[in-house]
Coordinates of N, CA and C in Angstrom, one line a residue:
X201 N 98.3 103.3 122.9 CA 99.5 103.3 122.0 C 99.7 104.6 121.4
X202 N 99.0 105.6 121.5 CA 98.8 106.8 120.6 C 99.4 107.6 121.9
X203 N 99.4 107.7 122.1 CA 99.4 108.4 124.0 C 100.3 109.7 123.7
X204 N 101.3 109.1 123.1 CA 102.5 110.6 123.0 C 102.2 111.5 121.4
X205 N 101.4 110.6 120.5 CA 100.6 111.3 119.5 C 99.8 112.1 119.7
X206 N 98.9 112.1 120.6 CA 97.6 113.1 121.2 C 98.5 113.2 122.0
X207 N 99.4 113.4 122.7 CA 99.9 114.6 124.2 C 99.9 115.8 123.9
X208 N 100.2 116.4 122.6 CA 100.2 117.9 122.3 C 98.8 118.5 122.0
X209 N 98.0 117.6 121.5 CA 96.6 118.1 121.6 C 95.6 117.8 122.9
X210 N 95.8 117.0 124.0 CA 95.7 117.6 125.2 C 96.1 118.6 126.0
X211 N 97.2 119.0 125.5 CA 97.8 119.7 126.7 C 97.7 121.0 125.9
X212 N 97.2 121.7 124.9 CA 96.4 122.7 124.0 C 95.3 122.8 124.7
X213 N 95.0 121.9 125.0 CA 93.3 121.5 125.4 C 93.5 122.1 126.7
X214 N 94.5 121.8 127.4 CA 94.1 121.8 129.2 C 94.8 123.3 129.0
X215 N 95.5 123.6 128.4 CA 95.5 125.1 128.5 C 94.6 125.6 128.0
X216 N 93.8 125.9 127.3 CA 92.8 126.4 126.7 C 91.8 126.8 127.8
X217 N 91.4 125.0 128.3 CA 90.4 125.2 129.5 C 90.8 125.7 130.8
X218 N 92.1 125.8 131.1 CA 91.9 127.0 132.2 C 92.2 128.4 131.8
X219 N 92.9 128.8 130.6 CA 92.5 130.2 130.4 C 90.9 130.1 130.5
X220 N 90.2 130.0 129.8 CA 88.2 129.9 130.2 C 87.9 130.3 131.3
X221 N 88.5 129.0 132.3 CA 88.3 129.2 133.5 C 88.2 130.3 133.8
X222 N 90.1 130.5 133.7 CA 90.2 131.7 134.4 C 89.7 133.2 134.3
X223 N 89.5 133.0 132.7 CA 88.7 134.3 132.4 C 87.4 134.2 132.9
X224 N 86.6 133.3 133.3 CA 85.5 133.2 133.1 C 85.1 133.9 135.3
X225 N 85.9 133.3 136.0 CA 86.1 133.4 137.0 C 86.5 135.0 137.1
X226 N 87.8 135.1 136.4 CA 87.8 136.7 137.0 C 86.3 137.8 136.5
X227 N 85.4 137.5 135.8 CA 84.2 137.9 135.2 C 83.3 137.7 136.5
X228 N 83.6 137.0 137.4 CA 82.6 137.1 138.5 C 81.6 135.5 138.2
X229 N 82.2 134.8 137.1 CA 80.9 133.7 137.3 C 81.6 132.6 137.9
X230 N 80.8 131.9 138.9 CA 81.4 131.1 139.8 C 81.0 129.6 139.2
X231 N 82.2 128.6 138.6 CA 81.9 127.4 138.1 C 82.4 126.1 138.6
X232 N 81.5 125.3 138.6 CA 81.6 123.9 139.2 C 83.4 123.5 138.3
X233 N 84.4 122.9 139.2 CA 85.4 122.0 139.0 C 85.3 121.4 137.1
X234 N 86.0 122.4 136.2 CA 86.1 121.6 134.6 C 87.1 120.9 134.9
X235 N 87.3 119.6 134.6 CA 88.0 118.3 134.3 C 87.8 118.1 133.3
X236 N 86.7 118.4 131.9 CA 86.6 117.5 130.7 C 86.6 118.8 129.7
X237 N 86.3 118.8 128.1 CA 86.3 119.3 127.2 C 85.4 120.6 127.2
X238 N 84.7 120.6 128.3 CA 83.2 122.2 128.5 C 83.7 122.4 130.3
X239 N 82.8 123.8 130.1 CA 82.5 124.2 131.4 C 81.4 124.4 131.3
X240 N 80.7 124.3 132.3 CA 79.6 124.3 133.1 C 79.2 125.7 133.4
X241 N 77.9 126.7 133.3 CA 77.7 127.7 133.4 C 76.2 127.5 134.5
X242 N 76.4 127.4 135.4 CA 75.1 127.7 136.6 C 74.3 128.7 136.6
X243 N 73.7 129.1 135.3 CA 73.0 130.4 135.4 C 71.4 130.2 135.8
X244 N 70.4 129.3 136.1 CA 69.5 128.9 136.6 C 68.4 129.2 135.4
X245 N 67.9 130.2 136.0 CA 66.3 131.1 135.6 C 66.8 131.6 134.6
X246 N 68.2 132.2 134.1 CA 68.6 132.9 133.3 C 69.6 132.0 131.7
X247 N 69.2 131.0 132.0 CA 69.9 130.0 130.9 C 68.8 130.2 130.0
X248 N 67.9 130.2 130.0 CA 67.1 130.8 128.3 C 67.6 131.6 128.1
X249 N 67.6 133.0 128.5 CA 67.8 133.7 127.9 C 69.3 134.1 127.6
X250 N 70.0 133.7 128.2 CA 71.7 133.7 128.2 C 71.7 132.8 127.0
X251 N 71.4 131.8 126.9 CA 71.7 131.0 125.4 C 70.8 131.7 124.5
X252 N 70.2 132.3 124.3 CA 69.7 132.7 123.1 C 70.6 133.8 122.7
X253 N 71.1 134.4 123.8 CA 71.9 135.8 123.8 C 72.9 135.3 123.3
X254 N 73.6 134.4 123.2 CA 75.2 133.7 123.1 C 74.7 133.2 121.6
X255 N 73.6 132.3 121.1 CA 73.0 132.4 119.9 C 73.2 133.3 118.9
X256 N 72.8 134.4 119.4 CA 72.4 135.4 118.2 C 73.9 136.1 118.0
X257 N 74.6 135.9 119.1 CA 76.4 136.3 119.4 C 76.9 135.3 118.1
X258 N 76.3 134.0 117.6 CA 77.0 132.9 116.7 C 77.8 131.9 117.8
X259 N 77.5 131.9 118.6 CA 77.7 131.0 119.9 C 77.3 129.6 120.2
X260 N 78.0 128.3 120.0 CA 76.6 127.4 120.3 C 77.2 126.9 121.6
X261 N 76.0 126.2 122.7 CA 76.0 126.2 123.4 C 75.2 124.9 123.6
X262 N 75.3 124.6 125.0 CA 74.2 123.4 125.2 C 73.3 123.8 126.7
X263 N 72.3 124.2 126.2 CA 71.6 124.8 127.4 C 70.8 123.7 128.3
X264 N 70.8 123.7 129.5 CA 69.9 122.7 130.3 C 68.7 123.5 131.2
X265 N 67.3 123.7 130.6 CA 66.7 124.5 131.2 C 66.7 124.5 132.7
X266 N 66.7 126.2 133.1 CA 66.6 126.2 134.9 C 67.6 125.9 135.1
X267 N 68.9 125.2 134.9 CA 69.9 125.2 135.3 C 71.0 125.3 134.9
X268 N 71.4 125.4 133.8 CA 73.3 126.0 133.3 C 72.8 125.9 131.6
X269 N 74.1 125.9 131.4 CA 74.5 126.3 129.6 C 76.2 125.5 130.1
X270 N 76.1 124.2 129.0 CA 77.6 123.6 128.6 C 78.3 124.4 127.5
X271 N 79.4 125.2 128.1 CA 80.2 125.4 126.7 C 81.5 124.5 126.6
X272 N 81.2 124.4 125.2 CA 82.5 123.1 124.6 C 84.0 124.0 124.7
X273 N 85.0 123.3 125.1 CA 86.2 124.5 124.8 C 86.8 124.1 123.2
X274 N 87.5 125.2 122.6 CA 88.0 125.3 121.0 C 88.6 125.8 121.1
X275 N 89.1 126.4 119.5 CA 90.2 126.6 119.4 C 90.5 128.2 120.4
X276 N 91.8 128.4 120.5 CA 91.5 130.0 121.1 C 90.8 131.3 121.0
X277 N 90.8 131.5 119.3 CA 89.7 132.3 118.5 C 88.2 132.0 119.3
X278 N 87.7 130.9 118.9 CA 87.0 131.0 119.6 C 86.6 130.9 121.0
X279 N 87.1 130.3 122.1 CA 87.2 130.8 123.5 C 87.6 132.3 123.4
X280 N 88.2 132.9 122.7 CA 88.3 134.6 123.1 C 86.7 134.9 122.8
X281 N 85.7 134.7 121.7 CA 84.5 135.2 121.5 C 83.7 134.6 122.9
X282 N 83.9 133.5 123.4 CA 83.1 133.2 124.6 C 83.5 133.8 125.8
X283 N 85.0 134.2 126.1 CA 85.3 134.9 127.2 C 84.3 136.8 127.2
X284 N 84.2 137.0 125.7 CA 84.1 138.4 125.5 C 82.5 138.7 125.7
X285 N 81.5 137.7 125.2 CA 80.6 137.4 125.1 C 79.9 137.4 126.6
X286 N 80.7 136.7 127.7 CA 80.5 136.4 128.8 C 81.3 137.3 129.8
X287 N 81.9 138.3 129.3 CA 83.1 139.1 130.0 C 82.3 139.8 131.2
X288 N 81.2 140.2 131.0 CA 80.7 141.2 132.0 C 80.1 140.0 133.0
X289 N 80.5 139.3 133.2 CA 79.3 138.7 134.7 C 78.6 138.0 134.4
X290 N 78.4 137.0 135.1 CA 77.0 135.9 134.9 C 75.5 136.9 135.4
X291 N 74.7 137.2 134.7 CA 73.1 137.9 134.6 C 72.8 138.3 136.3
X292 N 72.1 139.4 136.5 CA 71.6 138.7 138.1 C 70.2 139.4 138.1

C-alpha cells in the first residue's frame, strides 16, 4: 500500500548503489552482482586488514574473515568517503 510513498526513497537508493558500483569498479575492484542495500568487497586474506583501515578512516563495515567486507550504501556524503577511501584499488 505504501509503494508510491517509498518510490523516491528507492530509487535514491538504486542510484546511490550504482554510482558505488560504479566508482568502485572503475577503481579496479571487481564485485559480485549488488541487488540489495551493500556491496560486497572480495578482498580475501586482506579483509582484516582493509577493515581496520576503513575503521580508523570512521568507516563501518561488516567484515567476513578470509573473504570480503559488506559495505551498507547511505547517504551520498557518505558513499563519497567510501568511494575515496577505496579509490585506489582493492590491496594486492
Amino acid at each position: 500500500d505504501a509503494a508510491e510513498a517509498i518510490k523516491p526513497k528507492i530509487d535514491r537508493h538504486i542510484t546511490e548503489r550504482t554510482r558505488v558500483v560504479e566508482g568502485l569498479t572503475a577503481a579496479g575492484w571487481h564485485l559480485p552482482d549488488a541487488q540489495a542495500n551493500f556491496v560486497y568487497l572480495p578482498t580475501g586474506q586482506h579483509t582484516e586488514a582493509l577493515h581496520l583501515d576503513l575503521e580508523r578512516q570512521g568507516l563501518v563495515t561488516r567484515p567476513f574473515p578470509g573473504q570480503g567486507i559488506r559495505i551498507t550504501i547511505s547517504t551520498p556524503d557518505d558513499n563519497d568517503r567510501v568511494l575515496t577511501a577505496l579509490g585506489t584499488g582493492p590491496p594486492s
